[in-house]
Short mmCIF file of C-alpha atoms in Angstrom, two decimals:
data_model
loop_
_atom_site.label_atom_id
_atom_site.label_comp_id
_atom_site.label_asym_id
_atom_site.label_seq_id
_atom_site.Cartn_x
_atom_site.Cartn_y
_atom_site.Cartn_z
CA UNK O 275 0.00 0.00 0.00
CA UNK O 276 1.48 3.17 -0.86
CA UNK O 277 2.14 5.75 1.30
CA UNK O 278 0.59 8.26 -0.96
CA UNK O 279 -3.09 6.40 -0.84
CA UNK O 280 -2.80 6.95 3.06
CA UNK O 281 -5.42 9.79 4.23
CA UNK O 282 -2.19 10.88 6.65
CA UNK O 283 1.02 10.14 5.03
CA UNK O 284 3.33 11.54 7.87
CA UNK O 285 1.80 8.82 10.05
CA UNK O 286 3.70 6.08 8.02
CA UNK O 287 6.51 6.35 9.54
CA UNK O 288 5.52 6.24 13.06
CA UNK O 289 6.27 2.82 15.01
CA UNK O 290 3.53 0.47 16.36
CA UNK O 291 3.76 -2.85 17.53
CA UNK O 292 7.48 -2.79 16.62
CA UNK O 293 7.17 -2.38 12.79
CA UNK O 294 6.35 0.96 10.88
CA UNK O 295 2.90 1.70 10.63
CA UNK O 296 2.94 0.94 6.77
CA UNK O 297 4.24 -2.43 6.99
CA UNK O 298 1.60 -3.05 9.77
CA UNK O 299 -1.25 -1.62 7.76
CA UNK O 300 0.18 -3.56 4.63
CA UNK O 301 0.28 -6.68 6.76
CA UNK O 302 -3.10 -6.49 8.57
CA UNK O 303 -4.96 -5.44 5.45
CA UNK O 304 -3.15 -8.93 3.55
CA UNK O 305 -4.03 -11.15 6.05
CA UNK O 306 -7.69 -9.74 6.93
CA UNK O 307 -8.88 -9.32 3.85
CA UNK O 308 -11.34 -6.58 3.58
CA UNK O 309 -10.58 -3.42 5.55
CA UNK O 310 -14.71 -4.31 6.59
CA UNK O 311 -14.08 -7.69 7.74
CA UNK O 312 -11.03 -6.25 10.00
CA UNK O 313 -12.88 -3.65 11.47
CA UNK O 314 -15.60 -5.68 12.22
CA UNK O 315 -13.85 -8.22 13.83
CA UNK O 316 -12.70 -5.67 16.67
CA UNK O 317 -16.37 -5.07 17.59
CA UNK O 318 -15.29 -1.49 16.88
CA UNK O 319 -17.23 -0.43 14.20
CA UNK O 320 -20.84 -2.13 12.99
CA UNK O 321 -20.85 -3.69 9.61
CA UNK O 322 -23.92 -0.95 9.63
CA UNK O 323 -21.36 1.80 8.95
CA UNK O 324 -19.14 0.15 6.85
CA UNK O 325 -22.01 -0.19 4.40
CA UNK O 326 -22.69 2.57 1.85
CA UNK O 327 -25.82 5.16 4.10
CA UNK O 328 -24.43 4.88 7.37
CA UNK O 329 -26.94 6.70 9.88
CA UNK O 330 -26.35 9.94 12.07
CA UNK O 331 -25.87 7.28 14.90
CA UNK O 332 -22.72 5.55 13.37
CA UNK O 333 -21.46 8.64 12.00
CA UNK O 334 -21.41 9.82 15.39
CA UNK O 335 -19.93 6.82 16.29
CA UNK O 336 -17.01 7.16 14.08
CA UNK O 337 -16.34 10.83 15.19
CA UNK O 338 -16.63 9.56 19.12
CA UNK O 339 -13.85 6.71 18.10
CA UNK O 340 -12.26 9.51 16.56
CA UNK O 341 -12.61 11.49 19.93
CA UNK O 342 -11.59 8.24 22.05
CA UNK O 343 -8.17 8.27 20.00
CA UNK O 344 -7.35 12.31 20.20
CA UNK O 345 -8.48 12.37 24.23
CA UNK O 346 -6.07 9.43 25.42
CA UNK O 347 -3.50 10.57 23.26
CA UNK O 348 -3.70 13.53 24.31
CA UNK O 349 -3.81 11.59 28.24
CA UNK O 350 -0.73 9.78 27.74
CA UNK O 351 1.24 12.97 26.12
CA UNK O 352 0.65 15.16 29.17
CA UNK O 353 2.09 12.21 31.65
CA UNK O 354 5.13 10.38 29.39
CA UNK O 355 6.25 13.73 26.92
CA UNK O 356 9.34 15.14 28.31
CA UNK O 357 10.75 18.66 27.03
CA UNK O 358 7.59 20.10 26.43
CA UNK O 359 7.40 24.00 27.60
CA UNK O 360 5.13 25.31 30.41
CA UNK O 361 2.95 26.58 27.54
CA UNK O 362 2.93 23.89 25.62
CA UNK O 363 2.15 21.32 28.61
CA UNK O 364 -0.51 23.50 29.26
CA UNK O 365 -2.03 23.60 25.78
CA UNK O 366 -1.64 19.43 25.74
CA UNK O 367 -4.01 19.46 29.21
CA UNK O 368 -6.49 22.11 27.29
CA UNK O 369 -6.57 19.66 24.51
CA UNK O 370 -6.75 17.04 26.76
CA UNK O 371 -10.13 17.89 28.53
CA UNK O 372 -11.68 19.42 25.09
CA UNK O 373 -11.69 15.95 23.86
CA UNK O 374 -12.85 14.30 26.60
CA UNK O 375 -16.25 17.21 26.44
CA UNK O 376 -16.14 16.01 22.94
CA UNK O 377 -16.48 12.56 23.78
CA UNK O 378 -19.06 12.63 26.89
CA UNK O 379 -21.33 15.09 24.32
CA UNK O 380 -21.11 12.59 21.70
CA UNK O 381 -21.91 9.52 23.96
CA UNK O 382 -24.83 11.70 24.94
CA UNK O 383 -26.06 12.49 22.21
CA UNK O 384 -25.84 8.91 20.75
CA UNK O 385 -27.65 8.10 23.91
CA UNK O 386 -30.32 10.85 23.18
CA UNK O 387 -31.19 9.50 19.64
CA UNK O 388 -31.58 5.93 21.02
CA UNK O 389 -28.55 4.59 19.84
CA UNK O 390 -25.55 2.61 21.90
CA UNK O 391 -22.36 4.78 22.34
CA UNK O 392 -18.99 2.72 20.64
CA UNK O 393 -16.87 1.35 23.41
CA UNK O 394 -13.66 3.09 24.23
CA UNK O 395 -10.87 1.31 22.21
CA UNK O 396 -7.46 0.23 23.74
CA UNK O 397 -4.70 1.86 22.07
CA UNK O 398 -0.84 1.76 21.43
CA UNK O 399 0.44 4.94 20.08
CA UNK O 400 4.14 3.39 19.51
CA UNK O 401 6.87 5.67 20.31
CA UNK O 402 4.71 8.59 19.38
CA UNK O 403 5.71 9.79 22.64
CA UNK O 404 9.51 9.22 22.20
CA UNK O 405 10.08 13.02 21.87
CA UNK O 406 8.68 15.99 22.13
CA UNK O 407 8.89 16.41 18.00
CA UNK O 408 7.08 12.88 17.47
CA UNK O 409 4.34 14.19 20.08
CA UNK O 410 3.90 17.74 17.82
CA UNK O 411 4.15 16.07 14.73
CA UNK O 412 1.46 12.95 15.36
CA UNK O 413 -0.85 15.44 17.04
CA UNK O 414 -0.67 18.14 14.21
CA UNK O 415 -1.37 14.58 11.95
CA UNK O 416 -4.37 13.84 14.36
CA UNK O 417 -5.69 17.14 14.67
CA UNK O 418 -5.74 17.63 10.54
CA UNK O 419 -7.25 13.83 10.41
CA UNK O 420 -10.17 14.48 12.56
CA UNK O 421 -10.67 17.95 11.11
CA UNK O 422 -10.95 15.98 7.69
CA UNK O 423 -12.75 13.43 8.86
CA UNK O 424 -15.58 15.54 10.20
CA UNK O 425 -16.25 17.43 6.86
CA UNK O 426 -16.00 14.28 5.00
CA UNK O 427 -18.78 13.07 6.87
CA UNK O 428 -20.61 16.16 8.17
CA UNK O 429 -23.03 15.95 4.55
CA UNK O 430 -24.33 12.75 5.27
CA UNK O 431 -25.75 13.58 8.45
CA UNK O 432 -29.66 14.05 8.08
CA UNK O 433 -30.23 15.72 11.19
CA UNK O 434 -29.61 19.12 11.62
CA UNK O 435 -28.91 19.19 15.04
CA UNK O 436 -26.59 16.37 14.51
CA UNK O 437 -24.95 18.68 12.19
CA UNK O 438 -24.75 21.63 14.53
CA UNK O 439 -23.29 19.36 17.10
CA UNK O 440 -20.42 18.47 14.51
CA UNK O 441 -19.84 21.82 13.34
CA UNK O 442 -19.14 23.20 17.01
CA UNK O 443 -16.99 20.07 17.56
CA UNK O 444 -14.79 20.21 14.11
CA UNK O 445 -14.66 24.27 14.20
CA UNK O 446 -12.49 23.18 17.38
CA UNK O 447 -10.60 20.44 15.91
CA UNK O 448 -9.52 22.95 13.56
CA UNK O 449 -8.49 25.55 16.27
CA UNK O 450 -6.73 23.04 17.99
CA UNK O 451 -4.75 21.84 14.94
CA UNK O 452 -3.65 25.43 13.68
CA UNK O 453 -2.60 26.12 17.28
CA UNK O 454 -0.20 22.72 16.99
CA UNK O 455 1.12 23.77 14.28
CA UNK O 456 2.28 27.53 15.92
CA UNK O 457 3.84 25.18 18.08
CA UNK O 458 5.94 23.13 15.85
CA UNK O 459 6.46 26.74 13.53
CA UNK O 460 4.74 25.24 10.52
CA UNK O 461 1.69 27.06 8.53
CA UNK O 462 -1.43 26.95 10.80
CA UNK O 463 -3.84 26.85 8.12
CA UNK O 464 -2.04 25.76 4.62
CA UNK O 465 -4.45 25.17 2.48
CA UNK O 466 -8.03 27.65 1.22
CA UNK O 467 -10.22 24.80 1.93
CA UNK O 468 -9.32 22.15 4.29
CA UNK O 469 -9.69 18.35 3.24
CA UNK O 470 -12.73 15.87 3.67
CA UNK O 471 -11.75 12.38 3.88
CA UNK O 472 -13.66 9.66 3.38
CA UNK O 473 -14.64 7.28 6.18
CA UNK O 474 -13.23 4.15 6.16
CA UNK O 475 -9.82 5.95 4.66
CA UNK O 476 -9.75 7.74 8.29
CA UNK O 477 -10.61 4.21 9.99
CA UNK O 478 -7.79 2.71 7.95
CA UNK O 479 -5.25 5.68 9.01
CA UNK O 480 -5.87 5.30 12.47
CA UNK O 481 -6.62 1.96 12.97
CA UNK O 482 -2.88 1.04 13.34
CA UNK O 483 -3.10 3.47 16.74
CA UNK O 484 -5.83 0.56 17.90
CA UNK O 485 -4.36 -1.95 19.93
CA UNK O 486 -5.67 -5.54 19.11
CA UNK W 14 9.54 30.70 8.85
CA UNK W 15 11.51 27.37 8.00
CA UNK W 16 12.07 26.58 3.59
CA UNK W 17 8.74 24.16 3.91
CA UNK W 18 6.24 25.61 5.74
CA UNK W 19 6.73 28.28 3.13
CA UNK W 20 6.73 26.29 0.29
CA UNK W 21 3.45 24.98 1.80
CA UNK W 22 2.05 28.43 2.08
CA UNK W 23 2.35 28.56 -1.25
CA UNK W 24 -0.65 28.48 -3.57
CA UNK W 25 -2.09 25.20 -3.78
CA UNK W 26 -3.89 25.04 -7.10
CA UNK W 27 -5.09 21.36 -5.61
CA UNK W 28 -7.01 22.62 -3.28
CA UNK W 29 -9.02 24.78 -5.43
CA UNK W 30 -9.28 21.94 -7.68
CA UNK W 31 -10.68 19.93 -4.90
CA UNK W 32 -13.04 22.92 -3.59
CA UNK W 33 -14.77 23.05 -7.82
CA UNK W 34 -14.91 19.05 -7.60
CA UNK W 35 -16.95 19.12 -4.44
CA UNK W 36 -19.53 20.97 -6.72
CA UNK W 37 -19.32 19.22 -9.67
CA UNK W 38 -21.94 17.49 -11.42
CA UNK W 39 -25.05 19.32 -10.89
CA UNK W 40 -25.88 19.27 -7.11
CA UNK W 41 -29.11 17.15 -6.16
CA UNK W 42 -31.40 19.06 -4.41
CA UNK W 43 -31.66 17.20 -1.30
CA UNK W 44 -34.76 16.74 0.56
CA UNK W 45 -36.65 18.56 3.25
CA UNK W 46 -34.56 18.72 6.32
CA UNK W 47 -37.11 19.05 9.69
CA UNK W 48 -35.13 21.69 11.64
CA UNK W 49 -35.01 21.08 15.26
CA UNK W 50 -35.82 24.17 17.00
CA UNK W 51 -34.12 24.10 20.12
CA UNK W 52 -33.05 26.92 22.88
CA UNK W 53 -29.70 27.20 23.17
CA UNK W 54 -28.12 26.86 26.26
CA UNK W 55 -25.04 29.40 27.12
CA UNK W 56 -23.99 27.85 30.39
CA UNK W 57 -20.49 27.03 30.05
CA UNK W 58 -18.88 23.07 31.55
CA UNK W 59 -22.05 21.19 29.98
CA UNK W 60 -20.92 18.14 28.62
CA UNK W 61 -23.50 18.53 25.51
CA UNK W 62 -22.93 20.64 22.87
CA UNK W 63 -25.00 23.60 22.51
CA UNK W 64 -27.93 22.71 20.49
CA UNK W 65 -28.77 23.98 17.31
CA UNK W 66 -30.28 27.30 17.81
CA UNK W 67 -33.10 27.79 15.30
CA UNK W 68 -31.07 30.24 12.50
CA UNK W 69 -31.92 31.58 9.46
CA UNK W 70 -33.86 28.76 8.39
CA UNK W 71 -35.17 30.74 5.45
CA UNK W 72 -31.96 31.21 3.42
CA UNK W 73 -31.28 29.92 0.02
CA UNK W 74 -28.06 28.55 -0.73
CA UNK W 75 -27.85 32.02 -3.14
CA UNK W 76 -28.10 33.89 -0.30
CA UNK W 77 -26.09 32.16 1.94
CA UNK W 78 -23.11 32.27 -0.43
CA UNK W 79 -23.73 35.67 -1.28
CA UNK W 80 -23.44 36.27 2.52
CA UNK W 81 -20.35 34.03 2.99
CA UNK W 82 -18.89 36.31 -0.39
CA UNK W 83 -19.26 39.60 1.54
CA UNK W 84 -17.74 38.19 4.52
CA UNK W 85 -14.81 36.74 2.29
CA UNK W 86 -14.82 39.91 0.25
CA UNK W 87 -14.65 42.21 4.13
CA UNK W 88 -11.72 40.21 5.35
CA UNK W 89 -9.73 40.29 1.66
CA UNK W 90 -9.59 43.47 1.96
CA UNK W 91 -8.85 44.13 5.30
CA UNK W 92 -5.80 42.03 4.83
CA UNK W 93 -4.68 43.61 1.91
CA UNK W 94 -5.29 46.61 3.38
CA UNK W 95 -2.80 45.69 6.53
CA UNK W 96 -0.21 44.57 4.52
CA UNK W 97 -0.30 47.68 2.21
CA UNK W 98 -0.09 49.89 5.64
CA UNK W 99 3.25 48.42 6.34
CA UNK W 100 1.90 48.01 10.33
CA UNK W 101 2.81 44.94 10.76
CA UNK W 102 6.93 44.26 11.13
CA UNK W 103 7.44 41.14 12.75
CA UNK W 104 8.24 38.94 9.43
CA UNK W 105 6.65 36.01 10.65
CA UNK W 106 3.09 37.87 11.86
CA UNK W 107 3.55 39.71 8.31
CA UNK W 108 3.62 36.49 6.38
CA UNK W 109 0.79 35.04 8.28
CA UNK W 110 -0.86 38.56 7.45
CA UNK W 111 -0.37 37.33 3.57
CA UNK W 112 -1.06 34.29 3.31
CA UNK W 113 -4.34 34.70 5.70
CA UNK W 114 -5.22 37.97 2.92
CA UNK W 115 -4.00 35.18 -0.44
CA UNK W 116 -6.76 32.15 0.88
CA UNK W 117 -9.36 34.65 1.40
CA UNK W 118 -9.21 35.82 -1.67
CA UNK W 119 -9.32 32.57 -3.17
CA UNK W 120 -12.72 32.24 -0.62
CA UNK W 121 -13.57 35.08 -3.23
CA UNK W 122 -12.92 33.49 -6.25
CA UNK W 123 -14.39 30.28 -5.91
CA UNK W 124 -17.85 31.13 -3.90
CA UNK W 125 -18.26 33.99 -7.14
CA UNK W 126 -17.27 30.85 -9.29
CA UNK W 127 -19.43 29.05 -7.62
CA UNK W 128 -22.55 31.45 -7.43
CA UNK W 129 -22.28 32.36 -10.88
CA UNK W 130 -22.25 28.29 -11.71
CA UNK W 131 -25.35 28.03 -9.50
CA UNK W 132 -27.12 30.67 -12.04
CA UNK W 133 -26.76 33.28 -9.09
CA UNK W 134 -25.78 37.22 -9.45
CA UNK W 135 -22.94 37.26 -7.10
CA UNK W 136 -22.72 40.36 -4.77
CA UNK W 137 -20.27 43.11 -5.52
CA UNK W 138 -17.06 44.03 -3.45
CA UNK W 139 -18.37 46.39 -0.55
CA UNK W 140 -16.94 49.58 0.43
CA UNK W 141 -15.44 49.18 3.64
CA UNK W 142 -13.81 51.21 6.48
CA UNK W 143 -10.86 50.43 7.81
CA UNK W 144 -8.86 53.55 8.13
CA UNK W 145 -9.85 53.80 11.95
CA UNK W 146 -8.98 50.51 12.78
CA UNK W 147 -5.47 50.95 11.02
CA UNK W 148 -4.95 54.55 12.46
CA UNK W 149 -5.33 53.37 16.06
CA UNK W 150 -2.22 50.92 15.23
CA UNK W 151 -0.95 47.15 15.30
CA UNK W 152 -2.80 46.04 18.48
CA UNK W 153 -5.94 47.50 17.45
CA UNK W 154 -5.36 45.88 13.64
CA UNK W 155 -4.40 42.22 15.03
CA UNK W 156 -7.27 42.52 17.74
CA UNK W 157 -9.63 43.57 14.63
CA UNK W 158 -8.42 40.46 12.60
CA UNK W 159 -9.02 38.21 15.43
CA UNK W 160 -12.52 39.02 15.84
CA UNK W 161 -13.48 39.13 11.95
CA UNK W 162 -12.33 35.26 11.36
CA UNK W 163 -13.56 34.14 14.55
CA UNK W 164 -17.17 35.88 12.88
CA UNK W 165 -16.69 34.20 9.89
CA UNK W 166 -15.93 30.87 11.40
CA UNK W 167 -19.28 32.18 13.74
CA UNK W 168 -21.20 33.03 10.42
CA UNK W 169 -20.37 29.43 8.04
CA UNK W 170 -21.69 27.44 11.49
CA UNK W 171 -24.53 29.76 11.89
CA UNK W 172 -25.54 28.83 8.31
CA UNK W 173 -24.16 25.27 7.78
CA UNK W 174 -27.76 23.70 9.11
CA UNK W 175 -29.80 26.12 6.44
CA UNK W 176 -27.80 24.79 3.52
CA UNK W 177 -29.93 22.68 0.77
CA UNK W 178 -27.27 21.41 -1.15
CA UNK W 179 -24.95 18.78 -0.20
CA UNK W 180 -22.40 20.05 -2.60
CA UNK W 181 -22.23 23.36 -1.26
CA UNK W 182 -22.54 22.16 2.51
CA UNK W 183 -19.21 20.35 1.96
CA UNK W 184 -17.65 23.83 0.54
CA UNK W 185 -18.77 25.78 3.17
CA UNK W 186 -17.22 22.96 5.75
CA UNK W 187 -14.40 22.96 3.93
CA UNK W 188 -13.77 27.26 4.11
CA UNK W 189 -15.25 27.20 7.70
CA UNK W 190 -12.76 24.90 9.52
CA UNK W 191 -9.94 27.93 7.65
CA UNK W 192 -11.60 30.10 8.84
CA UNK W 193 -11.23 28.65 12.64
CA UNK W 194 -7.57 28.02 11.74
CA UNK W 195 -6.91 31.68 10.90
CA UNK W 196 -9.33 32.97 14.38
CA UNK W 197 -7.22 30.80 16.72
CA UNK W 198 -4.12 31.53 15.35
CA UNK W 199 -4.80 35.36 15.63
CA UNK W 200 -6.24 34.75 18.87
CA UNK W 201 -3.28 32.62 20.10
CA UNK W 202 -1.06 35.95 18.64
CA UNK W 203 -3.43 38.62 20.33
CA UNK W 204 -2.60 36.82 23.66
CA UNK W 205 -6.12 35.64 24.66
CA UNK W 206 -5.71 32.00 24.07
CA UNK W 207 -6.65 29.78 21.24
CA UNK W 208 -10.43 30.14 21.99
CA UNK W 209 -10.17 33.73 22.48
CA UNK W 210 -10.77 34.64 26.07
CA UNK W 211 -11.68 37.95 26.57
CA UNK W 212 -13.37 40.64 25.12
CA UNK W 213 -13.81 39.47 21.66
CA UNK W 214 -17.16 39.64 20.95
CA UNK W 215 -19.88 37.10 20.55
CA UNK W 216 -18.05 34.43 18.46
CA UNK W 217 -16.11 33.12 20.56
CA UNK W 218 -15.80 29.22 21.68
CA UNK W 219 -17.56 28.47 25.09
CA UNK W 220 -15.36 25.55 26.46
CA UNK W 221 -14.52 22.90 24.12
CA UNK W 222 -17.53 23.37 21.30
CA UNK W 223 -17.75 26.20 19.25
CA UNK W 224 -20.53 28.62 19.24
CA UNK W 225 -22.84 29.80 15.91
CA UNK W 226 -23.71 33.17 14.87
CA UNK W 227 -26.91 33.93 13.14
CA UNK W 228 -27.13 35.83 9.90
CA UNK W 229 -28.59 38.96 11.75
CA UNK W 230 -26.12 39.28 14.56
CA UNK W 231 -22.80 38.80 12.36
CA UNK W 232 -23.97 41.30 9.70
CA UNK W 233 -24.81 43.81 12.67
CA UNK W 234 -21.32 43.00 13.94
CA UNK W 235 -19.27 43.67 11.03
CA UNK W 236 -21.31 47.08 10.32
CA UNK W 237 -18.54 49.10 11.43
CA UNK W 238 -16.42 47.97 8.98
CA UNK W 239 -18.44 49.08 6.28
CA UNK W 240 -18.49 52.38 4.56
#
């Protein structure tokens, strides 16, 4: 699989499970079979969303996985990340606690339209936490993932409070990515119009990050 | 600024590309939406997001781009017209300045592209009036960006729910998550933290969601600015 048909390309390199996330992705998708099958087989995601029509429910789903994977990340930088500077620690706790209102207001509101909130995933981050420039860097690559992941999937949603619950949470996504990327001196906002990637591209991308 | 980022600042005609494929193909119309009226709630440390206040559910797309164009056409200027003042000497905040100026422009380009496509009259470039914001000097000018993109990011979430077409909903998510790039970095430079604490007006985040602005309230925001 090349690197260039990954939704995050800069996450290629990092190392999970002892081998570089490419090789693992190559390897898992070979012996799976369909990227489906392999997600279903964690229990993560229904085979409901990985059809074609997926409903507000597992959309929100997806974004609360999505959620899951920014907030312990973030969890994990603020204990093991050495180097960091008082204002940068502090920005990782901010981050830190606005994902984890992201993903209590997304289990609600899966809750409030009836539906069962996806379980928390375990995950293994490698040695994204190795240095304080592996932290920036897979962060600014989270932060841009999510950011196109929610206006990927934002124009399927059918409700429109769904939508307005989306829109509050990816207009912060975006805030916290261009403030990452201040941090690591790199354009905050590169591009006019900012990506949308599709679904199970952003499942594929991060699934590596899930621990089996 | 390091070699890369810089090169990366640098127009990206793929993005544009992207931006006119999201509306290719005639759009479908898509069906009714029921809007959910809902009060909003303002208290700050909920742990749902505020609901979606009833806005501007009368809007067609026309409108709403035409809106979004002003907004785009309000901040090209402004840029343009704080880079032509020479205010701004820090290279880094200048080149931010630029590029920030460069994509809204582009915002320009491609929702007149895009309105004209739609069989729309696209709205003319308004006169606008910035010479008191630029007279009272460099705090006053940064302070003045801040607040306009963390409108616009306001105004594109105020409207997203109102939008008919899919096609167009995924442009407008696509220039409204820039927008919220631009506002935080500004805010972040302004001192008043990525969410912009303080007394920016009306726009701003409440905790970890951001908060919409309706049609009404951002227009009668950004009336000083025009001439």
């Amino acid at each position: 699989m090349a690197s260039s048909r990954l939704v995050a390309p800069e996450l290629a390199t990092i190392k999970v499970h002892g081998m570089t996330r490419e090789a693992f992705l190559m390897r898992s998708t070979l012996a799976a079979g369909a990227a489906y099958g392999t997600l279903s087989a964690t229990g993560l995601i229904t085979k409901a969303l990985a059809d074609a029509g997926s409903g507000d429910v597992d959309i929100l789903n997806f974004a609360l996985t999505l959620e899951y994977l920014e907030n312990e990340f973030y969890v994990r930088a603020a204990k093991q990340v050495k180097g960091l500077s008082k204002y940068e620690s502090d920005l990782t706790k901010e981050l830190r606690d606005n994902e984890a209102e992201h993903v209590d207001a997304l289990a609600a509101t899966i809750k409030k339209l009836g539906g069962k909130a996806a379980a928390k995933p375990t995950f293994d981050f490698g040695d994204a936490f190795a240095s304080r420039a592996s932290y920036l860097k897979t962060a600014n690559t989270l932060e841009d993932t999510g950011v196109s992941a929610y206006n990927g999937a934002a124009p399927a949603i059918t409700s429109t409070e769904v939508l307005a619950a989306a829109g509050s949470i990816v207009q912060i996504e975006a805030r916290h990515a261009a403030l990452i990327r201040l941090v690591r001196d790199v354009a905050p906002a590169p591009r006019a119009f900012d990506k949308a990637s599709e679904m199970d591209a952003v499942l594929s991308a991060v699934k590596p990050f899930i621990a089996a | 600024m390091t070699d890369s980022a810089l090169r990366e600042l640098a127009d990206d005609p793929s993005s544009r590309k992207r931006f006119f494929k999201m509306l290719g193909g005639a759009g479908a119309v898509s069906a009714a939406t029921v809007f959910l009226a809902a009060c909003g709630d303002d208290e700050d440390e909920q742990s749902e997001p505020p609901a979606a206040a009833a806005v501007d559910n009368n809007n067609s797309d026309l409108e709403i781009l035409n809106y979004a164009l002003t907004l785009e056409f309000l901040e090209a200027e402004f840029y343009d017209k704080v880079i032509a003042s020479g205010l701004v000497k820090d290279k880094k905040v200048a080149n931010l300045a630029k590029q920030f100026g460069q994509t809204e422009q582009e915002h320009v380009d491609a929702l007149t592209a895009t309105i004209k496509k739609l069989g729309g009259t696209p709205v003319m470039a308004p006169k606008t009036k910035f010479e008191e914001t630029l007279e009272k000097g460099l705090e006053e000018v940064l302070n003045t960006a801040a607040t306009v993109e963390n409108l616009g990011a306001a105004a594109y979430l105020g409207q997203a729910g109102s939008i008919k077409n899919k096609e167009v909903l995924a442009a407008a998510l696509a220039i409204h998550t820039v927008e919220a790039r631009h506002a935080a970095a500004l805010n972040q430079l302004v001192g008043r933290g990525f969410m912009g604490d303080g007394e920016l007006s009306g726009s701003i985040p409440t905790g970890a969601f951001a908060k919409p602005m309706d049609m009404a309230a951002v227009n009668e925001a950004v009336k000083p600015f025009l001439a």
